[in-house]
């Protein structure tokens, strides 16, 4: 039977405890399993067999792996057949990044267009198991879109807290359409996060941010599915965007469990990439590499985090201790990339016919930087995780291609980004001749 375990003081709780952090020391919680009971060969054959089964819980790219998920009765499971996200070869992106080969696992191809669905199916299922009727989250947009959809499927009420004027319109439109109560906070994501955590402790609202360990259980199957798609062969490295640091923590937990179960014989190295204006983990990582007293290091929040990649505009990431654990266990890396680097990388991913939202493009921008610095070998077998769909934030894309992407910095100065890979559109009179000329026909 799985249980909850504090990552700091190791206190254990049953999975039916309605807690988000350790009651004894406030540390983050893991869902843990009796790993010695599992046999790698057995897990792989069960999971491979299920791919051919028509049952929804076998077809879900999360619940297919249910031996290593919190127990839930089949009738309790709320699934939208999430997952099954392909790994795509991306030759133009590989060339841009300086790698011989690069593949993207595109989690934007999920029911609500982001990786959050993988965690929301387990999060909402746990909410149902605990008898919750109203669920809540703070969000830069994708968590709220996903939670709103899954709550609607489960017949629950969703309450979402979003930072004022800072979420991409595609995401807001989803939360509204799926019927969530949307509360815009006069503050940033970190303010919203702090408030909703307080509210969840003092009210019947069930918290579905990634501090909730049941969310991360679903997201760890990104690692499982990735390995299954590759015939259970581990890549050298997995590159992930870092915001609140739930996803990078979840993916590294997934790899570690399959290593412990004997499915893989090495843990892929993790690379977490952050935007330069919202890079508290990167700053901590630099200190970690220079310090002799690494156990004493704490993440210093960034009060006025900024990036146009609004999904990862986060200054006080909740799951940083778990992300650090994953980095240490995998001999990983952290990199930080500029707004210009993100914008250009996003345009290149588009040219591979895949596209993504800005936060996902930090992966390619980071790879380019790490290869140039000699920290990633061009021959490495690298999988980068695209976290959100291109259509989540069309304003950003259109502004880039029309040469008007920019922002106002802390000093009130307008910073205009260059559109180095712009695909600008042309305007022509409604005449045959003009069209022939415009297309050089
Ligand atoms: N990419 C996208 C598209 C995201 O929406 C997020 C986070 C991340 C990357 C970062 O993942 O937080 O697990 O490190 N979005 C959250 C939200 C914060 O509210 O939708 P993380």
CSV table of C-alpha atoms and ligand atoms in Angstrom, one decimal:
chain,number,residue,atom,x,y,z
A,1,UNK,CA,0.0,0.0,0.0
A,2,UNK,CA,1.4,3.5,-0.8
A,3,UNK,CA,1.7,6.0,1.9
A,4,UNK,CA,2.7,9.7,2.3
A,5,UNK,CA,6.2,10.4,3.6
A,6,UNK,CA,7.8,13.7,4.6
A,7,UNK,CA,11.0,14.3,2.5
A,8,UNK,CA,12.6,16.0,5.5
A,9,UNK,CA,11.7,14.3,8.8
A,10,UNK,CA,10.4,11.1,7.2
A,11,UNK,CA,7.1,11.0,9.1
A,12,UNK,CA,4.6,8.8,7.4
A,13,UNK,CA,0.9,9.3,6.9
A,14,UNK,CA,-1.9,7.2,5.2
A,15,UNK,CA,-2.9,8.4,1.7
A,16,UNK,CA,-6.3,9.2,3.2
A,17,UNK,CA,-4.9,12.0,5.3
A,18,UNK,CA,-6.1,15.3,4.0
A,19,UNK,CA,-2.8,17.2,4.3
A,20,UNK,CA,-0.6,18.9,1.8
A,21,UNK,CA,2.7,19.2,3.8
A,22,UNK,CA,4.1,17.4,6.8
A,23,UNK,CA,2.0,18.1,10.0
A,24,UNK,CA,5.2,17.7,12.1
A,25,UNK,CA,7.7,19.9,10.2
A,26,UNK,CA,5.9,21.5,7.2
A,27,UNK,CA,8.2,19.6,4.8
A,28,UNK,CA,7.0,18.5,1.4
A,29,UNK,CA,5.4,15.1,1.1
A,30,UNK,CA,6.0,12.2,-1.3
A,31,UNK,CA,3.7,9.3,-2.1
A,32,UNK,CA,5.9,6.3,-1.5
A,33,UNK,CA,5.5,2.6,-2.5
A,34,UNK,CA,6.9,-0.6,-1.2
A,35,UNK,CA,9.4,-0.7,-4.1
A,36,UNK,CA,10.9,-4.1,-3.2
A,37,UNK,CA,7.6,-5.7,-4.0
A,38,UNK,CA,7.9,-4.7,-7.7
A,39,UNK,CA,9.7,-6.6,-10.5
A,40,UNK,CA,10.8,-4.5,-13.4
A,41,UNK,CA,10.1,-7.3,-16.0
A,42,UNK,CA,6.6,-7.7,-14.7
A,43,UNK,CA,5.8,-4.0,-14.7
A,44,UNK,CA,7.0,-3.6,-18.3
A,45,UNK,CA,5.0,-6.5,-19.6
A,46,UNK,CA,1.8,-5.4,-17.8
A,47,UNK,CA,2.2,-1.8,-19.0
A,48,UNK,CA,3.0,-2.9,-22.6
A,49,UNK,CA,0.0,-5.2,-22.7
A,50,UNK,CA,-2.4,-2.5,-21.5
A,51,UNK,CA,-1.6,-0.4,-24.6
A,52,UNK,CA,-3.7,-2.8,-26.6
A,53,UNK,CA,-6.6,-2.8,-24.2
A,54,UNK,CA,-9.7,-0.7,-25.0
A,55,UNK,CA,-10.5,0.1,-21.4
A,56,UNK,CA,-10.2,3.9,-20.6
A,57,UNK,CA,-8.0,3.4,-17.6
A,58,UNK,CA,-5.6,1.3,-19.8
A,59,UNK,CA,-5.7,3.8,-22.6
A,60,UNK,CA,-4.9,6.7,-20.3
A,61,UNK,CA,-1.2,7.5,-20.4
A,62,UNK,CA,-1.3,8.0,-16.7
A,63,UNK,CA,-3.5,5.2,-15.3
A,64,UNK,CA,-1.9,2.6,-17.5
A,65,UNK,CA,0.9,2.7,-15.0
A,66,UNK,CA,-1.4,2.3,-11.9
A,67,UNK,CA,0.8,-0.2,-10.0
A,68,UNK,CA,2.9,2.9,-9.1
A,69,UNK,CA,0.0,5.3,-8.5
A,70,UNK,CA,-2.1,6.0,-5.4
A,71,UNK,CA,-4.8,3.3,-5.2
A,72,UNK,CA,-8.1,4.3,-6.6
A,73,UNK,CA,-11.1,2.1,-7.5
A,74,UNK,CA,-11.8,2.0,-11.2
A,75,UNK,CA,-15.2,3.8,-10.7
A,76,UNK,CA,-13.5,6.6,-8.8
A,77,UNK,CA,-11.0,7.5,-11.6
A,78,UNK,CA,-11.6,10.7,-13.5
A,79,UNK,CA,-9.8,10.4,-16.7
A,80,UNK,CA,-9.9,12.2,-20.1
A,81,UNK,CA,-7.5,9.6,-21.6
A,82,UNK,CA,-4.6,12.1,-21.0
A,83,UNK,CA,-1.1,11.3,-22.0
A,84,UNK,CA,-0.2,9.3,-25.1
A,85,UNK,CA,1.9,12.2,-26.1
A,86,UNK,CA,4.3,11.4,-28.9
A,87,UNK,CA,8.0,12.0,-29.1
A,88,UNK,CA,8.8,13.9,-32.2
A,89,UNK,CA,12.2,14.2,-33.9
A,90,UNK,CA,13.0,17.9,-34.4
A,91,UNK,CA,15.8,18.3,-36.9
A,92,UNK,CA,15.6,22.1,-37.2
A,93,UNK,CA,15.6,22.5,-33.5
A,94,UNK,CA,18.5,20.0,-33.1
A,95,UNK,CA,20.6,22.0,-35.6
A,96,UNK,CA,19.7,25.3,-33.9
A,97,UNK,CA,20.6,23.9,-30.5
A,98,UNK,CA,23.9,22.4,-31.7
A,99,UNK,CA,22.9,18.7,-31.2
A,100,UNK,CA,23.2,15.8,-33.6
A,101,UNK,CA,19.6,14.8,-32.8
A,102,UNK,CA,16.9,16.2,-30.6
A,103,UNK,CA,13.4,15.0,-29.8
A,104,UNK,CA,10.5,16.7,-28.1
A,105,UNK,CA,7.8,15.0,-26.1
A,106,UNK,CA,4.9,17.3,-26.6
A,107,UNK,CA,2.6,17.5,-23.6
A,108,UNK,CA,0.7,20.4,-25.1
A,109,UNK,CA,-1.2,17.6,-27.0
A,110,UNK,CA,-3.2,16.8,-23.9
A,111,UNK,CA,-7.0,17.3,-23.5
A,112,UNK,CA,-6.7,20.9,-22.2
A,113,UNK,CA,-3.4,21.6,-24.0
A,114,UNK,CA,-0.8,21.2,-21.3
A,115,UNK,CA,1.0,18.7,-19.1
A,116,UNK,CA,-1.2,19.7,-16.1
A,117,UNK,CA,-3.8,17.2,-17.2
A,118,UNK,CA,-1.4,14.3,-16.3
A,119,UNK,CA,-1.4,15.6,-12.7
A,120,UNK,CA,-5.0,16.7,-12.6
A,121,UNK,CA,-6.4,13.2,-13.3
A,122,UNK,CA,-4.7,11.9,-10.2
A,123,UNK,CA,-5.3,15.1,-8.2
A,124,UNK,CA,-9.1,15.2,-8.9
A,125,UNK,CA,-9.4,11.4,-8.4
A,126,UNK,CA,-7.8,11.9,-4.9
A,127,UNK,CA,-10.2,14.8,-4.3
A,128,UNK,CA,-13.1,12.5,-5.1
A,129,UNK,CA,-11.7,9.8,-2.9
A,130,UNK,CA,-11.5,12.2,0.0
A,131,UNK,CA,-15.1,13.4,-0.6
A,132,UNK,CA,-14.1,17.0,-1.6
A,133,UNK,CA,-16.8,18.9,-3.6
A,134,UNK,CA,-14.9,22.1,-4.2
A,135,UNK,CA,-11.3,22.3,-5.4
A,136,UNK,CA,-8.9,25.3,-5.7
A,137,UNK,CA,-5.6,26.4,-7.2
A,138,UNK,CA,-3.5,29.4,-7.8
A,139,UNK,CA,-2.3,29.5,-11.4
A,140,UNK,CA,-0.5,31.2,-14.2
A,141,UNK,CA,-3.2,29.7,-16.4
A,142,UNK,CA,-2.6,26.1,-17.3
A,143,UNK,CA,-3.3,24.6,-13.9
A,144,UNK,CA,-6.5,26.5,-13.7
A,145,UNK,CA,-7.6,25.4,-17.2
A,146,UNK,CA,-6.9,21.8,-16.4
A,147,UNK,CA,-8.4,21.8,-12.9
A,148,UNK,CA,-11.6,23.5,-14.2
A,149,UNK,CA,-12.0,20.8,-16.9
A,150,UNK,CA,-11.4,17.8,-14.7
A,151,UNK,CA,-13.5,19.3,-11.9
A,152,UNK,CA,-16.4,19.7,-14.4
A,153,UNK,CA,-16.0,16.0,-15.4
A,154,UNK,CA,-16.1,15.0,-11.8
A,155,UNK,CA,-19.1,17.2,-11.0
A,156,UNK,CA,-17.1,19.4,-8.6
A,157,UNK,CA,-16.9,23.1,-8.2
A,158,UNK,CA,-13.5,24.7,-9.2
A,159,UNK,CA,-12.2,27.9,-7.7
A,160,UNK,CA,-9.2,29.4,-9.5
A,161,UNK,CA,-7.0,32.3,-8.3
A,162,UNK,CA,-5.1,34.0,-11.1
A,163,UNK,CA,-2.6,36.9,-11.0
A,164,UNK,CA,-4.1,40.2,-12.3
A,165,UNK,CA,-3.7,40.7,-16.0
A,166,UNK,CA,-0.8,38.3,-16.3
A,167,UNK,CA,-2.3,35.1,-17.8
A,168,UNK,CA,-2.5,34.2,-21.5
A,169,UNK,CA,-6.0,34.7,-22.9
A,170,UNK,CA,-6.3,31.1,-24.2
A,171,UNK,CA,-5.9,29.8,-20.7
A,172,UNK,CA,-8.4,32.2,-19.1
A,173,UNK,CA,-11.0,31.4,-21.8
A,174,UNK,CA,-10.7,27.7,-20.8
A,175,UNK,CA,-11.3,28.3,-17.1
A,176,UNK,CA,-14.3,30.4,-17.9
A,177,UNK,CA,-15.8,28.0,-20.4
A,178,UNK,CA,-15.3,25.0,-18.1
A,179,UNK,CA,-17.4,26.8,-15.5
A,180,UNK,CA,-14.7,27.6,-12.8
A,181,UNK,CA,-15.2,30.5,-10.4
A,182,UNK,CA,-12.3,32.8,-11.4
A,183,UNK,CA,-10.9,35.1,-8.8
A,184,UNK,CA,-8.3,37.6,-10.1
A,185,UNK,CA,-5.9,38.6,-7.3
A,186,UNK,CA,-4.4,42.1,-7.3
A,187,UNK,CA,-0.9,40.6,-7.0
A,188,UNK,CA,1.4,38.1,-8.7
A,189,UNK,CA,1.3,34.3,-8.8
A,190,UNK,CA,3.4,34.0,-5.6
A,191,UNK,CA,0.8,36.1,-3.8
A,192,UNK,CA,-2.1,34.0,-5.1
A,193,UNK,CA,-0.2,30.8,-4.2
A,194,UNK,CA,0.4,32.0,-0.6
A,195,UNK,CA,-3.3,33.0,-0.2
A,196,UNK,CA,-4.8,29.8,-1.6
A,197,UNK,CA,-2.5,27.7,0.6
A,198,UNK,CA,-3.8,29.6,3.7
A,199,UNK,CA,-7.4,29.2,2.5
A,200,UNK,CA,-7.1,25.5,1.9
A,201,UNK,CA,-5.9,25.0,5.5
A,202,UNK,CA,-8.8,27.0,6.9
A,203,UNK,CA,-11.7,25.9,4.6
A,204,UNK,CA,-13.2,22.9,2.8
A,205,UNK,CA,-11.5,23.9,-0.4
A,206,UNK,CA,-9.2,21.1,-1.6
A,207,UNK,CA,-5.9,22.4,-2.9
A,208,UNK,CA,-4.8,21.1,-6.3
A,209,UNK,CA,-1.5,23.0,-6.8
A,210,UNK,CA,1.6,20.8,-7.3
A,211,UNK,CA,2.4,21.1,-3.5
A,212,UNK,CA,-0.3,18.4,-3.4
A,213,UNK,CA,1.8,15.2,-3.8
A,214,UNK,CA,-1.1,13.5,-5.7
A,215,UNK,CA,-0.7,15.9,-8.6
A,216,UNK,CA,3.0,15.0,-9.0
A,217,UNK,CA,2.1,11.2,-9.0
A,218,UNK,CA,0.3,11.7,-12.3
A,219,UNK,CA,3.0,13.9,-13.7
A,220,UNK,CA,5.7,11.4,-12.9
A,221,UNK,CA,4.2,9.1,-15.6
A,222,UNK,CA,5.8,11.5,-18.1
A,223,UNK,CA,9.0,9.6,-17.3
A,224,UNK,CA,7.2,6.2,-17.5
A,225,UNK,CA,5.5,6.9,-20.8
A,226,UNK,CA,8.7,8.4,-22.3
A,227,UNK,CA,10.6,5.2,-21.4
A,228,UNK,CA,7.8,3.0,-22.7
A,229,UNK,CA,7.8,4.8,-26.0
A,230,UNK,CA,11.5,4.2,-26.3
A,231,UNK,CA,11.3,0.4,-25.6
A,232,UNK,CA,12.3,1.1,-22.0
A,233,UNK,CA,15.7,2.6,-23.0
A,234,UNK,CA,16.7,5.7,-21.0
A,235,UNK,CA,17.8,8.8,-22.8
A,236,UNK,CA,21.0,10.5,-21.7
A,237,UNK,CA,19.2,13.7,-20.7
A,238,UNK,CA,15.8,15.2,-20.2
A,239,UNK,CA,15.3,19.0,-20.4
A,240,UNK,CA,12.4,20.6,-18.6
A,241,UNK,CA,11.2,24.2,-18.1
A,242,UNK,CA,11.2,25.3,-14.4
A,243,UNK,CA,8.5,27.4,-12.8
A,244,UNK,CA,6.9,26.2,-9.6
A,245,UNK,CA,9.2,23.2,-10.0
A,246,UNK,CA,6.5,20.6,-9.7
A,247,UNK,CA,7.1,19.0,-13.1
A,248,UNK,CA,10.8,18.6,-12.9
A,249,UNK,CA,10.4,17.1,-9.4
A,250,UNK,CA,7.7,14.7,-10.7
A,251,UNK,CA,9.7,13.6,-13.7
A,252,UNK,CA,12.8,12.9,-11.6
A,253,UNK,CA,10.7,10.9,-9.1
A,254,UNK,CA,9.4,8.8,-12.0
A,255,UNK,CA,12.9,8.0,-13.3
A,256,UNK,CA,14.1,7.1,-9.8
A,257,UNK,CA,11.2,4.7,-9.1
A,258,UNK,CA,11.8,2.9,-12.4
A,259,UNK,CA,15.5,2.7,-11.6
A,260,UNK,CA,14.7,1.2,-8.2
A,261,UNK,CA,12.3,-1.3,-9.8
A,262,UNK,CA,15.0,-2.4,-12.2
A,263,UNK,CA,13.3,-1.1,-15.3
A,264,UNK,CA,16.2,1.1,-16.2
A,265,UNK,CA,19.9,0.8,-15.2
A,266,UNK,CA,20.7,4.5,-15.2
A,267,UNK,CA,18.8,7.7,-14.3
A,268,UNK,CA,18.7,10.3,-17.2
A,269,UNK,CA,20.4,13.5,-16.3
A,270,UNK,CA,17.9,16.3,-15.6
A,271,UNK,CA,18.4,19.9,-17.0
A,272,UNK,CA,16.0,22.5,-15.7
A,273,UNK,CA,15.7,25.8,-17.6
A,274,UNK,CA,14.4,29.0,-16.2
A,275,UNK,CA,13.7,32.4,-17.6
A,276,UNK,CA,16.3,35.0,-16.6
A,277,UNK,CA,13.8,37.3,-14.8
A,278,UNK,CA,12.3,34.4,-12.8
A,279,UNK,CA,15.3,32.2,-12.1
A,280,UNK,CA,15.5,31.6,-8.3
A,281,UNK,CA,16.5,27.9,-8.8
A,282,UNK,CA,19.3,28.9,-11.1
A,283,UNK,CA,20.6,31.3,-8.5
A,284,UNK,CA,20.4,28.6,-5.8
A,285,UNK,CA,22.2,26.2,-8.1
A,286,UNK,CA,25.1,28.5,-8.6
A,287,UNK,CA,25.5,28.8,-4.9
A,288,UNK,CA,25.2,25.1,-4.5
A,289,UNK,CA,28.1,24.5,-6.8
A,290,UNK,CA,30.3,27.0,-5.0
A,291,UNK,CA,29.3,26.2,-1.4
A,292,UNK,CA,30.9,23.7,1.0
A,293,UNK,CA,27.8,23.8,3.3
A,294,UNK,CA,25.2,22.8,0.8
A,295,UNK,CA,22.8,21.4,3.4
A,296,UNK,CA,22.2,24.9,4.7
A,297,UNK,CA,21.3,26.5,1.4
A,298,UNK,CA,17.8,27.8,1.0
A,299,UNK,CA,16.1,29.2,-2.1
A,300,UNK,CA,15.8,33.0,-2.0
A,301,UNK,CA,12.5,34.1,-3.6
A,302,UNK,CA,12.5,36.8,-6.3
A,303,UNK,CA,9.9,39.4,-5.3
A,304,UNK,CA,9.3,40.9,-8.7
A,305,UNK,CA,9.8,37.9,-11.0
A,306,UNK,CA,9.3,38.8,-14.7
A,307,UNK,CA,9.1,37.0,-18.0
A,308,UNK,CA,6.9,37.2,-21.0
A,309,UNK,CA,6.6,33.4,-20.7
A,310,UNK,CA,3.9,34.1,-18.1
A,311,UNK,CA,3.4,30.4,-17.3
A,312,UNK,CA,6.8,30.4,-15.5
A,313,UNK,CA,6.6,33.9,-14.1
A,314,UNK,CA,7.2,32.6,-10.6
A,315,UNK,CA,9.6,33.9,-7.9
A,316,UNK,CA,9.0,31.6,-5.0
A,317,UNK,CA,8.7,28.0,-6.4
A,318,UNK,CA,7.1,25.7,-3.9
A,319,UNK,CA,8.7,22.4,-4.9
A,320,UNK,CA,12.4,23.6,-5.0
A,321,UNK,CA,13.6,21.1,-2.4
A,322,UNK,CA,12.3,18.2,-4.5
A,323,UNK,CA,13.8,19.8,-7.7
A,324,UNK,CA,17.2,20.0,-6.0
A,325,UNK,CA,16.9,16.4,-4.9
A,326,UNK,CA,16.2,15.4,-8.5
A,327,UNK,CA,19.2,17.4,-9.8
A,328,UNK,CA,21.5,15.9,-7.2
A,329,UNK,CA,20.4,12.3,-7.9
A,330,UNK,CA,20.8,12.7,-11.7
A,331,UNK,CA,23.9,14.8,-11.8
A,332,UNK,CA,21.7,17.4,-13.4
A,333,UNK,CA,22.1,21.1,-14.5
A,334,UNK,CA,20.2,24.3,-14.3
A,335,UNK,CA,20.4,27.1,-16.9
A,336,UNK,CA,18.8,30.5,-17.3
A,337,UNK,CA,17.8,32.1,-20.6
A,338,UNK,CA,16.9,35.6,-21.8
A,339,UNK,CA,13.6,36.8,-23.2
A,340,UNK,CA,15.3,37.1,-26.6
A,341,UNK,CA,16.6,33.5,-26.4
A,342,UNK,CA,13.2,32.2,-25.5
A,343,UNK,CA,11.4,34.1,-28.3
A,344,UNK,CA,13.9,32.9,-31.0
A,345,UNK,CA,13.8,29.3,-29.7
A,346,UNK,CA,10.0,29.3,-29.8
A,347,UNK,CA,10.1,30.3,-33.5
A,348,UNK,CA,12.5,27.5,-34.3
A,349,UNK,CA,10.3,24.9,-32.6
A,350,UNK,CA,7.4,26.2,-34.7
A,351,UNK,CA,9.4,25.6,-37.8
A,352,UNK,CA,9.7,21.9,-36.9
A,353,UNK,CA,5.9,21.9,-37.3
A,354,UNK,CA,5.4,21.4,-33.6
A,355,UNK,CA,5.1,24.8,-31.9
A,356,UNK,CA,4.6,25.5,-28.2
A,357,UNK,CA,3.8,28.2,-25.8
A,358,UNK,CA,6.7,30.5,-24.7
A,359,UNK,CA,7.5,28.7,-21.4
A,360,UNK,CA,8.1,25.4,-23.3
A,361,UNK,CA,10.7,27.1,-25.5
A,362,UNK,CA,13.1,27.7,-22.7
A,363,UNK,CA,14.1,24.1,-23.3
A,364,UNK,CA,15.6,24.7,-26.7
A,365,UNK,CA,17.1,28.0,-25.6
A,366,UNK,CA,18.7,26.3,-22.7
A,367,UNK,CA,20.0,23.4,-24.8
A,368,UNK,CA,21.7,25.9,-27.2
A,369,UNK,CA,23.4,27.6,-24.3
A,370,UNK,CA,24.5,24.4,-22.6
A,371,UNK,CA,25.9,22.9,-25.8
A,372,UNK,CA,27.8,26.1,-26.6
A,373,UNK,CA,29.2,26.0,-23.1
A,374,UNK,CA,30.4,22.4,-23.5
A,375,UNK,CA,28.0,21.2,-20.7
A,376,UNK,CA,25.9,19.1,-23.1
A,377,UNK,CA,27.8,17.0,-25.6
A,378,UNK,CA,26.4,17.3,-29.2
A,379,UNK,CA,26.1,13.5,-29.4
A,380,UNK,CA,24.0,13.2,-26.3
A,381,UNK,CA,20.6,11.5,-26.7
A,382,UNK,CA,18.3,14.4,-25.5
A,383,UNK,CA,14.6,14.6,-25.0
A,384,UNK,CA,13.1,18.0,-24.3
A,385,UNK,CA,9.7,18.4,-22.7
A,386,UNK,CA,7.2,20.8,-24.4
A,387,UNK,CA,4.8,21.7,-21.7
A,388,UNK,CA,2.1,23.7,-23.4
A,389,UNK,CA,0.3,24.1,-26.8
A,390,UNK,CA,1.1,26.9,-29.2
A,391,UNK,CA,-2.5,28.1,-29.2
A,392,UNK,CA,-2.4,28.9,-25.4
A,393,UNK,CA,-0.8,32.2,-26.1
A,394,UNK,CA,-1.3,33.4,-29.7
A,395,UNK,CA,-0.7,37.0,-28.8
A,396,UNK,CA,3.0,36.3,-28.1
A,397,UNK,CA,3.4,34.4,-31.3
A,398,UNK,CA,1.7,37.0,-33.5
A,399,UNK,CA,3.7,39.9,-31.8
A,400,UNK,CA,7.0,38.1,-32.5
A,401,UNK,CA,6.2,37.4,-36.1
A,402,UNK,CA,5.0,41.0,-36.7
A,403,UNK,CA,8.0,42.5,-35.0
A,404,UNK,CA,6.3,44.0,-32.0
A,405,UNK,CA,7.2,41.7,-29.1
A,406,UNK,CA,8.6,43.6,-26.2
A,407,UNK,CA,8.1,44.7,-22.6
A,408,UNK,CA,8.6,47.5,-20.1
A,409,UNK,CA,11.5,46.8,-17.7
A,410,UNK,CA,11.8,47.7,-14.0
A,411,UNK,CA,13.0,51.2,-14.9
A,412,UNK,CA,10.1,51.9,-17.1
A,413,UNK,CA,12.1,51.5,-20.2
A,414,UNK,CA,10.6,49.8,-23.2
A,415,UNK,CA,12.6,46.8,-24.3
A,416,UNK,CA,11.9,45.7,-27.9
A,417,UNK,CA,12.9,42.1,-28.8
A,418,UNK,CA,14.3,41.4,-32.2
A,419,UNK,CA,12.3,39.1,-34.4
A,420,UNK,CA,15.2,37.1,-35.8
A,421,UNK,CA,13.2,34.3,-37.2
A,422,UNK,CA,10.0,36.2,-38.0
A,423,UNK,CA,7.6,34.9,-40.6
A,424,UNK,CA,5.8,38.2,-41.3
A,425,UNK,CA,2.7,38.3,-43.4
A,426,UNK,CA,2.3,40.5,-46.4
A,427,UNK,CA,-0.7,42.7,-47.2
A,428,UNK,CA,-1.7,43.0,-50.9
A,429,UNK,CA,-4.6,44.6,-52.8
A,430,UNK,CA,-7.3,42.1,-53.7
A,431,UNK,CA,-6.0,41.7,-57.3
A,432,UNK,CA,-4.6,38.6,-59.2
A,433,UNK,CA,-1.5,40.5,-60.4
A,434,UNK,CA,-0.5,41.7,-56.9
A,435,UNK,CA,-0.8,38.1,-55.5
A,436,UNK,CA,1.3,36.7,-58.4
A,437,UNK,CA,3.9,39.3,-57.6
A,438,UNK,CA,3.8,38.7,-53.8
A,439,UNK,CA,4.3,35.0,-54.3
A,440,UNK,CA,6.8,35.4,-57.1
A,441,UNK,CA,4.7,33.1,-59.3
B,1,LIG,N1,5.4,25.2,-18.8
B,1,LIG,C1,4.1,25.5,-18.7
B,1,LIG,C2,3.3,25.7,-20.0
B,1,LIG,C3,3.4,25.8,-17.5
B,1,LIG,O1,2.2,26.1,-17.5
B,1,LIG,C4,4.2,25.7,-16.3
B,1,LIG,C5,3.6,26.0,-15.0
B,1,LIG,C6,5.5,25.3,-16.4
B,1,LIG,C7,6.1,25.0,-17.7
B,1,LIG,C8,6.4,25.1,-15.2
B,1,LIG,O2,6.1,23.9,-14.6
B,1,LIG,O3,5.6,24.9,-12.4
B,1,LIG,O4,5.9,22.4,-12.6
B,1,LIG,O5,7.8,24.0,-12.8
B,1,LIG,N2,2.4,26.4,-14.9
B,1,LIG,C9,1.7,26.6,-13.6
B,1,LIG,C10,0.3,27.0,-13.8
B,1,LIG,C11,2.5,27.3,-12.6
B,1,LIG,O6,-0.3,27.6,-12.9
B,1,LIG,O7,-0.3,26.7,-14.8
B,1,LIG,P1,6.3,23.8,-13.0
